[in-house]
Coordinates of C-alpha atoms in Angstrom, one line a residue:
X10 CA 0.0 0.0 0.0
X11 CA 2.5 2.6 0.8
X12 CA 4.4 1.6 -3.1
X13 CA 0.7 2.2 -4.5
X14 CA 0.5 5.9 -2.6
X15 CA 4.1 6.9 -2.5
X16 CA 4.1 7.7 1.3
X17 CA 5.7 5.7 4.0
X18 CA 3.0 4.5 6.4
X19 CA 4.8 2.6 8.8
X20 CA 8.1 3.7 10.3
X21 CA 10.3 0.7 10.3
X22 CA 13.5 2.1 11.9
X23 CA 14.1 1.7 15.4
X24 CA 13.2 -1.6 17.6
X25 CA 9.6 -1.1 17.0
X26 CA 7.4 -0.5 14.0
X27 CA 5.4 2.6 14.8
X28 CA 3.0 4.4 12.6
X29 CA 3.7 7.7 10.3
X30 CA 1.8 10.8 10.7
X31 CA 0.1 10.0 7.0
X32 CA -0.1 6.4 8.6
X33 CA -2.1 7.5 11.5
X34 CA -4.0 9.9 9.2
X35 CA -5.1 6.6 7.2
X36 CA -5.9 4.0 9.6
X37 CA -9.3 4.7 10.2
X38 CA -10.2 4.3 6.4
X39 CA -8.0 1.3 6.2
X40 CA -10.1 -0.4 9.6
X41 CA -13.6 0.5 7.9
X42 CA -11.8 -1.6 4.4
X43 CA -11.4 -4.6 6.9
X44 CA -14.4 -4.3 8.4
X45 CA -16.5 -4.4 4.9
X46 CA -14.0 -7.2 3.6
X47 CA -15.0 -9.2 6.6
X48 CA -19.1 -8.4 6.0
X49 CA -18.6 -9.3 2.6
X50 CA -17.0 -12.7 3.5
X51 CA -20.0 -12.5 6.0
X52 CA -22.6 -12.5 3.6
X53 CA -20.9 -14.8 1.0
X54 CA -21.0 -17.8 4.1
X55 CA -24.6 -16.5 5.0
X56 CA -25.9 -17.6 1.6
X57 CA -23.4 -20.5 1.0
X58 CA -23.9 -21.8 4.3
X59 CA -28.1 -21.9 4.5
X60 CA -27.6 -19.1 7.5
X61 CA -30.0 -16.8 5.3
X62 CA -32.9 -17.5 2.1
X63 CA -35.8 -19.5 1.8
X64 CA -37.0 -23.2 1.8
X65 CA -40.3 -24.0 0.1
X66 CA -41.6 -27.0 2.1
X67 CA -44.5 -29.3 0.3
X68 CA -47.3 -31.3 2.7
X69 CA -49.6 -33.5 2.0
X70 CA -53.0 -32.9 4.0
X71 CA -52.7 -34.1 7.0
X72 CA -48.7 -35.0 6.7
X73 CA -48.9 -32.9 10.7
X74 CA -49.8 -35.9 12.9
X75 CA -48.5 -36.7 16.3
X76 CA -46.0 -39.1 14.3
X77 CA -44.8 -36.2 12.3
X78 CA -44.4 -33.3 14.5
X79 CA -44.3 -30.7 11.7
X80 CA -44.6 -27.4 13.7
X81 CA -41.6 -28.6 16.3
X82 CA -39.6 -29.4 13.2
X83 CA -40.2 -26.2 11.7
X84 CA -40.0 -24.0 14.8
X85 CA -36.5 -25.8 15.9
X86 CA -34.9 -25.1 12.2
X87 CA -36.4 -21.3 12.5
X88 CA -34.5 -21.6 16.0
X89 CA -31.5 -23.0 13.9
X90 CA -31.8 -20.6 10.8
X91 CA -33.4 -17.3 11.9
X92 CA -32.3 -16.0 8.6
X93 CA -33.8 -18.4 6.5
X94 CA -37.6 -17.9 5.4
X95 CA -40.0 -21.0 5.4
X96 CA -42.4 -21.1 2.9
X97 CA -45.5 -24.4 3.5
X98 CA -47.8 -25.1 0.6
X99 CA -50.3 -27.9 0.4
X100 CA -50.6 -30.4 -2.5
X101 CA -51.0 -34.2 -3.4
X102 CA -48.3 -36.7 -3.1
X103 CA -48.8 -37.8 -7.0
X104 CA -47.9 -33.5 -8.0
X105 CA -45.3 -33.0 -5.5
X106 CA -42.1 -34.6 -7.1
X107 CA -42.7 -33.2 -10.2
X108 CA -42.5 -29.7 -8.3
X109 CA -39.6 -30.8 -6.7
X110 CA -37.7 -31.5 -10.3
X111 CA -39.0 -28.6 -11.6
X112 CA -37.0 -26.5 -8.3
X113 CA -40.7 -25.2 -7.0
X114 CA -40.1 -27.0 -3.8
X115 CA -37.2 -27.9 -1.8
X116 CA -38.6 -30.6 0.6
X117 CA -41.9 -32.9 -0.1
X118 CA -43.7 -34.7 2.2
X119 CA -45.6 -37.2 0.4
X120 CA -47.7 -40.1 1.5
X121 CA -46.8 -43.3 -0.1
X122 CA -48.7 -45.9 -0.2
X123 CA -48.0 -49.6 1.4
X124 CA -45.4 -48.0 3.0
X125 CA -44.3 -49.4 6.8
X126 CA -46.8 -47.7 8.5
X127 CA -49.7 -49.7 7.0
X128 CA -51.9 -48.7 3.6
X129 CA -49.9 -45.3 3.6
X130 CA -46.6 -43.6 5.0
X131 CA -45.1 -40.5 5.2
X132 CA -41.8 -40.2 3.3
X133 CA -39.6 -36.7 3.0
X134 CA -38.0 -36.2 0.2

């Protein structure tokens, strides 16, 4: 940095590296360049990291049983997540992977049927 503006902004020559006057002057700006580096790095891990967007959730009716505590799911990944927005719609297990290829959702709960549970099953996909 001090090549790029021509002025010396640490003073390298006693037994300790001490800053110039034009060093001083700049240290503030310098800090705030950190600073947004560090929210921009931030931001990027935010996004990368599911810390912040939205999840679009399918149910079938009726997919929130006592076996399937859908609201205690949902309340503990908000707990999780703050950042991230839920979205629920309701649809039938036969439309919902299609949805699901076509990106609309991001999680389906679909009832199959002769699944372990008897003539019909939950299953997440």
């Amino acid at each position: 940095m001090e090549k790029e503006l021509g002025q010396p902004l640490l003073d390298r020559s006693g037994r300790t590296v001490t800053p110039t006057e034009v060093g001083e002057a700049v240290l503030p700006y310098a800090r705030a360049a950190l600073a947004a580096a560090e929210g921009v790095r931030r931001t990027v891990e935010e996004y990368t990291g599911l810390l912040r967007g939205r999840v679009t959730i399918g149910l079938v009716s009726g997919a929130a049983d006592e076996e399937l505590d859908m609201a205690g799911l949902l309340a503990d990944f908000h707990d999780a997540h703050p950042g991230v927005d839920i979205a629920l719609t309701e649809d039938t297990s036969e439309r919902m992977p299609a949805a699901l290829a076509r990106g609309e959702l991001d999680i389906a709960v679909i009832g199959l049927t002769g699944g372990p549970r008897g003539p019909a099953s939950l299953t997440t996909w």
